[in-house]
Tab-separated table of N, CA and C in Angstrom:
chain	number	residue	atom	x	y	z
A	125	MET	N	146.061	132.524	118.512
A	125	MET	CA	144.687	132.149	118.805
A	125	MET	C	143.718	133.298	118.514
A	126	GLN	N	144.118	134.513	118.833
A	126	GLN	CA	143.249	135.676	118.584
A	126	GLN	C	142.949	135.798	117.095
A	127	GLN	N	143.969	135.504	116.273
A	127	GLN	CA	143.783	135.590	114.824
A	127	GLN	C	142.733	134.563	114.373
A	128	ARG	N	142.790	133.364	114.895
A	128	ARG	CA	141.814	132.317	114.549
A	128	ARG	C	140.411	132.740	114.972
A	129	PHE	N	140.306	133.282	116.175
A	129	PHE	CA	139.012	133.747	116.672
A	129	PHE	C	138.455	134.832	115.750
A	130	ASN	N	139.300	135.807	115.378
A	130	ASN	CA	138.865	136.889	114.500
A	130	ASN	C	138.435	136.355	113.134
A	131	GLN	N	139.161	135.369	112.631
A	131	GLN	CA	138.821	134.769	111.342
A	131	GLN	C	137.453	134.089	111.422
A	132	LEU	N	137.234	133.352	112.511
A	132	LEU	CA	135.952	132.667	112.680
A	132	LEU	C	134.802	133.662	112.779
A	133	VAL	N	135.018	134.744	113.492
A	133	VAL	CA	133.974	135.761	113.627
A	133	VAL	C	133.701	136.410	112.271
A	134	SER	N	134.749	136.684	111.502
A	134	SER	CA	134.582	137.277	110.169
A	134	SER	C	133.782	136.342	109.262
A	135	GLU	N	134.101	135.055	109.306
A	135	GLU	CA	133.357	134.088	108.507
A	135	GLU	C	131.894	134.041	108.924
A	136	GLN	N	131.681	134.126	110.222
A	136	GLN	CA	130.314	134.079	110.717
A	136	GLN	C	129.538	135.323	110.280
A	137	LEU	N	130.188	136.479	110.276
A	137	LEU	CA	129.522	137.698	109.817
A	137	LEU	C	129.160	137.603	108.337
A	138	ALA	N	130.035	137.024	107.542
A	138	ALA	CA	129.749	136.839	106.117
A	138	ALA	C	128.553	135.901	105.938
A	139	THR	N	128.505	134.853	106.745
A	139	THR	CA	127.377	133.928	106.683
A	139	THR	C	126.090	134.630	107.094
A	140	MET	N	126.169	135.481	108.112
A	140	MET	CA	124.992	136.220	108.555
A	140	MET	C	124.484	137.138	107.442
A	141	GLU	N	125.401	137.738	106.689
A	141	GLU	CA	124.986	138.575	105.561
A	141	GLU	C	124.212	137.751	104.535
A	142	LYS	N	124.715	136.554	104.228
A	142	LYS	CA	124.019	135.678	103.293
A	142	LYS	C	122.644	135.317	103.822
A	143	LEU	N	122.588	135.005	105.113
A	143	LEU	CA	121.340	134.616	105.744
A	143	LEU	C	120.312	135.747	105.642
A	144	LEU	N	120.731	136.972	105.971
A	144	LEU	CA	119.822	138.115	105.914
A	144	LEU	C	119.377	138.397	104.479
A	145	PHE	N	120.299	138.248	103.543
A	145	PHE	CA	119.959	138.464	102.139
A	145	PHE	C	118.903	137.458	101.683
A	146	LEU	N	119.114	136.193	102.024
A	146	LEU	CA	118.158	135.164	101.611
A	146	LEU	C	116.795	135.375	102.256
A	147	GLN	N	116.781	135.770	103.508
A	147	GLN	CA	115.500	136.033	104.165
A	147	GLN	C	114.760	137.167	103.461
A	148	ALA	N	115.486	138.217	103.086
A	148	ALA	CA	114.879	139.332	102.368
A	148	ALA	C	114.378	138.877	100.997
A	149	GLU	N	115.134	138.012	100.326
A	149	GLU	CA	114.727	137.503	99.018
A	149	GLU	C	113.460	136.653	99.134
A	150	ILE	N	113.401	135.843	100.171
A	150	ILE	CA	112.203	135.017	100.382
A	150	ILE	C	110.991	135.908	100.608
A	151	GLU	N	111.154	136.929	101.442
A	151	GLU	CA	110.048	137.858	101.697
A	151	GLU	C	109.611	138.557	100.409
A	152	ARG	N	110.584	138.964	99.586
A	152	ARG	CA	110.280	139.638	98.331
A	152	ARG	C	109.498	138.703	97.409
A	153	CYS	N	109.958	137.468	97.311
A	153	CYS	CA	109.284	136.495	96.450
A	153	CYS	C	107.872	136.190	96.946
A	154	GLN	N	107.715	136.083	98.253
A	154	GLN	CA	106.394	135.788	98.798
A	154	GLN	C	105.431	136.953	98.540
A	155	LYS	N	105.928	138.166	98.642
A	155	LYS	CA	105.090	139.333	98.357
A	155	LYS	C	104.673	139.321	96.892
A	156	LEU	N	105.621	139.048	96.018
A	156	LEU	CA	105.329	138.977	94.598
A	156	LEU	C	104.367	137.833	94.298
A	157	GLU	N	104.556	136.726	94.988
A	157	GLU	CA	103.649	135.585	94.826
A	157	GLU	C	102.211	136.000	95.140
A	158	ASN	N	102.036	136.693	96.246
A	158	ASN	CA	100.688	137.138	96.632
A	158	ASN	C	100.099	138.088	95.596
A	159	GLU	N	100.931	138.971	95.057
A	159	GLU	CA	100.454	139.895	94.029
A	159	GLU	C	100.027	139.136	92.766
A	160	LEU	N	100.812	138.130	92.385
A	160	LEU	CA	100.481	137.346	91.195
A	160	LEU	C	99.215	136.522	91.397
A	161	ILE	N	99.045	136.018	92.601
A	161	ILE	CA	97.820	135.261	92.895
A	161	ILE	C	96.616	136.173	92.698
A	162	GLU	N	96.761	137.394	93.182
A	162	GLU	CA	95.668	138.348	93.014
A	162	GLU	C	95.398	138.611	91.536
A	163	LEU	N	96.429	138.570	90.738
A	163	LEU	CA	96.272	138.793	89.299
A	163	LEU	C	95.947	137.505	88.555
A	164	GLN	N	95.890	136.410	89.284
A	164	GLN	CA	95.566	135.093	88.759
A	164	GLN	C	96.516	134.647	87.648
A	165	GLU	N	97.779	134.918	87.861
A	165	GLU	CA	98.788	134.470	86.917
A	165	GLU	C	99.426	133.205	87.486
A	166	LEU	N	98.726	132.118	87.381
A	166	LEU	CA	99.105	130.874	88.038
A	166	LEU	C	100.428	130.296	87.541
A	167	THR	N	100.751	130.476	86.296
A	167	THR	CA	102.009	129.949	85.774
A	167	THR	C	103.187	130.604	86.475
A	168	LYS	N	103.131	131.913	86.607
A	168	LYS	CA	104.202	132.646	87.278
A	168	LYS	C	104.230	132.313	88.763
A	169	VAL	N	103.071	132.064	89.335
A	169	VAL	CA	102.987	131.718	90.752
A	169	VAL	C	103.751	130.415	91.004
A	170	GLN	N	103.566	129.428	90.155
A	170	GLN	CA	104.257	128.146	90.339
A	170	GLN	C	105.764	128.330	90.255
A	171	SER	N	106.208	129.143	89.324
A	171	SER	CA	107.637	129.430	89.184
A	171	SER	C	108.176	130.085	90.453
A	172	LEU	N	107.409	131.012	90.987
A	172	LEU	CA	107.839	131.675	92.226
A	172	LEU	C	107.833	130.713	93.403
A	173	LYS	N	106.861	129.832	93.463
A	173	LYS	CA	106.823	128.843	94.540
A	173	LYS	C	108.075	127.971	94.506
A	174	THR	N	108.496	127.612	93.314
A	174	THR	CA	109.715	126.820	93.159
A	174	THR	C	110.914	127.620	93.659
A	175	GLU	N	110.984	128.893	93.287
A	175	GLU	CA	112.093	129.739	93.731
A	175	GLU	C	112.089	129.904	95.252
A	176	ILE	N	110.927	130.099	95.827
A	176	ILE	CA	110.812	130.233	97.287
A	176	ILE	C	111.276	128.948	97.965
A	177	PHE	N	110.852	127.810	97.448
A	177	PHE	CA	111.254	126.528	98.018
A	177	PHE	C	112.771	126.375	97.998
A	178	GLN	N	113.383	126.707	96.856
A	178	GLN	CA	114.834	126.589	96.734
A	178	GLN	C	115.549	127.530	97.701
A	179	LYS	N	115.048	128.742	97.831
A	179	LYS	CA	115.682	129.706	98.728
A	179	LYS	C	115.525	129.279	100.191
A	180	LYS	N	114.391	128.704	100.521
A	180	LYS	CA	114.195	128.212	101.889
A	180	LYS	C	115.148	127.065	102.192
A	181	ARG	N	115.369	126.201	101.202
A	181	ARG	CA	116.314	125.101	101.376
A	181	ARG	C	117.729	125.656	101.562
A	182	GLU	N	118.076	126.653	100.769
A	182	GLU	CA	119.379	127.304	100.884
A	182	GLU	C	119.522	127.992	102.244
A	183	LEU	N	118.452	128.638	102.681
A	183	LEU	CA	118.460	129.309	103.978
A	183	LEU	C	118.680	128.310	105.110
A	184	LYS	N	118.051	127.155	105.009
A	184	LYS	CA	118.222	126.116	106.028
A	184	LYS	C	119.687	125.685	106.109
A	185	GLU	N	120.318	125.526	104.939
A	185	GLU	CA	121.728	125.133	104.902
A	185	GLU	C	122.612	126.229	105.510
A	186	ILE	N	122.297	127.480	105.225
A	186	ILE	CA	123.089	128.576	105.790
A	186	ILE	C	122.893	128.644	107.306
A	187	HIS	N	121.688	128.385	107.771
A	187	HIS	CA	121.455	128.307	109.222
A	187	HIS	C	122.344	127.242	109.851
A	188	ARG	N	122.436	126.083	109.176
A	188	ARG	CA	123.266	124.998	109.697
A	188	ARG	C	124.739	125.426	109.745
A	189	ILE	N	125.212	126.046	108.683
A	189	ILE	CA	126.594	126.519	108.638
A	189	ILE	C	126.831	127.563	109.732
A	190	PHE	N	125.885	128.471	109.888
A	190	PHE	CA	126.008	129.512	110.903
A	190	PHE	C	126.117	128.897	112.298
A	191	GLN	N	125.330	127.867	112.559
A	191	GLN	CA	125.392	127.201	113.862
A	191	GLN	C	126.750	126.545	114.066
A	192	GLU	N	127.267	125.903	113.030
A	192	GLU	CA	128.593	125.290	113.130
A	192	GLU	C	129.653	126.359	113.396
A	193	GLN	N	129.542	127.486	112.710
A	193	GLN	CA	130.505	128.564	112.916
A	193	GLN	C	130.405	129.120	114.333
A	194	THR	N	129.199	129.211	114.844
A	194	THR	CA	129.012	129.674	116.221
A	194	THR	C	129.715	128.729	117.180
A	195	ASP	N	129.546	127.438	116.955
A	195	ASP	CA	130.215	126.445	117.796
A	195	ASP	C	131.736	126.588	117.710
A	196	ASP	N	132.255	126.823	116.491
A	196	ASP	CA	133.697	127.017	116.311
A	196	ASP	C	134.194	128.262	117.042
A	197	VAL	N	133.425	129.336	116.957
A	197	VAL	CA	133.802	130.577	117.642
A	197	VAL	C	133.861	130.340	119.144
A	198	ILE	N	132.882	129.658	119.679
A	198	ILE	CA	132.841	129.384	121.119
A	198	ILE	C	134.025	128.523	121.533
A	199	ARG	N	134.286	127.461	120.750
A	199	ARG	CA	135.436	126.602	121.062
A	199	ARG	C	136.743	127.393	121.006
A	200	SER	N	136.892	128.208	119.991
A	200	SER	CA	138.114	129.007	119.836
A	200	SER	C	138.292	129.944	121.033
A	201	TYR	N	137.210	130.566	121.444
A	201	TYR	CA	137.274	131.474	122.587
A	201	TYR	C	137.633	130.707	123.857
A	202	GLN	N	137.024	129.543	124.039
A	202	GLN	CA	137.300	128.740	125.230
A	202	GLN	C	138.752	128.289	125.255
A	203	GLU	N	139.284	127.885	124.092
A	203	GLU	CA	140.683	127.465	124.023
A	203	GLU	C	141.613	128.636	124.336
A	204	GLU	N	141.289	129.800	123.806
A	204	GLU	CA	142.109	130.979	124.058
A	204	GLU	C	142.048	131.344	125.550
A	205	TYR	N	140.866	131.251	126.115
A	205	TYR	CA	140.690	131.588	127.525
A	205	TYR	C	141.481	130.614	128.392
A	206	LYS	N	141.511	129.319	128.020
A	206	LYS	CA	142.283	128.320	128.770
A	206	LYS	C	143.762	128.676	128.769
A	207	GLU	N	144.274	129.067	127.594
A	207	GLU	CA	145.693	129.416	127.479
A	207	GLU	C	146.045	130.633	128.344
A	208	VAL	N	145.138	131.568	128.427
A	208	VAL	CA	145.398	132.780	129.199
A	208	VAL	C	145.383	132.477	130.690
A	209	THR	N	144.509	131.571	131.122
A	209	THR	CA	144.377	131.293	132.552
A	209	THR	C	145.335	130.225	133.046
A	210	THR	N	146.024	129.522	132.135
A	210	THR	CA	146.947	128.481	132.599
A	210	THR	C	148.374	128.923	132.504
């Protein structure tokens, strides 16, 4: 059971890395978007808006996966705790 718990935590940490990376990418794109707006490069702005939208959609999916992994970690811990106390 401990091995399963450790595996779930490792998977969750990997997901958290993806989540943090995507958040940083979204922030980078939004900053660049603002700079392009200032330069009035509307064509590039639209391309960036599309990229931001896609990354936000991806981020939402990773949030969902992260929540599922959190639930799995909690269940695994509860099952392990039951075995130890019974």
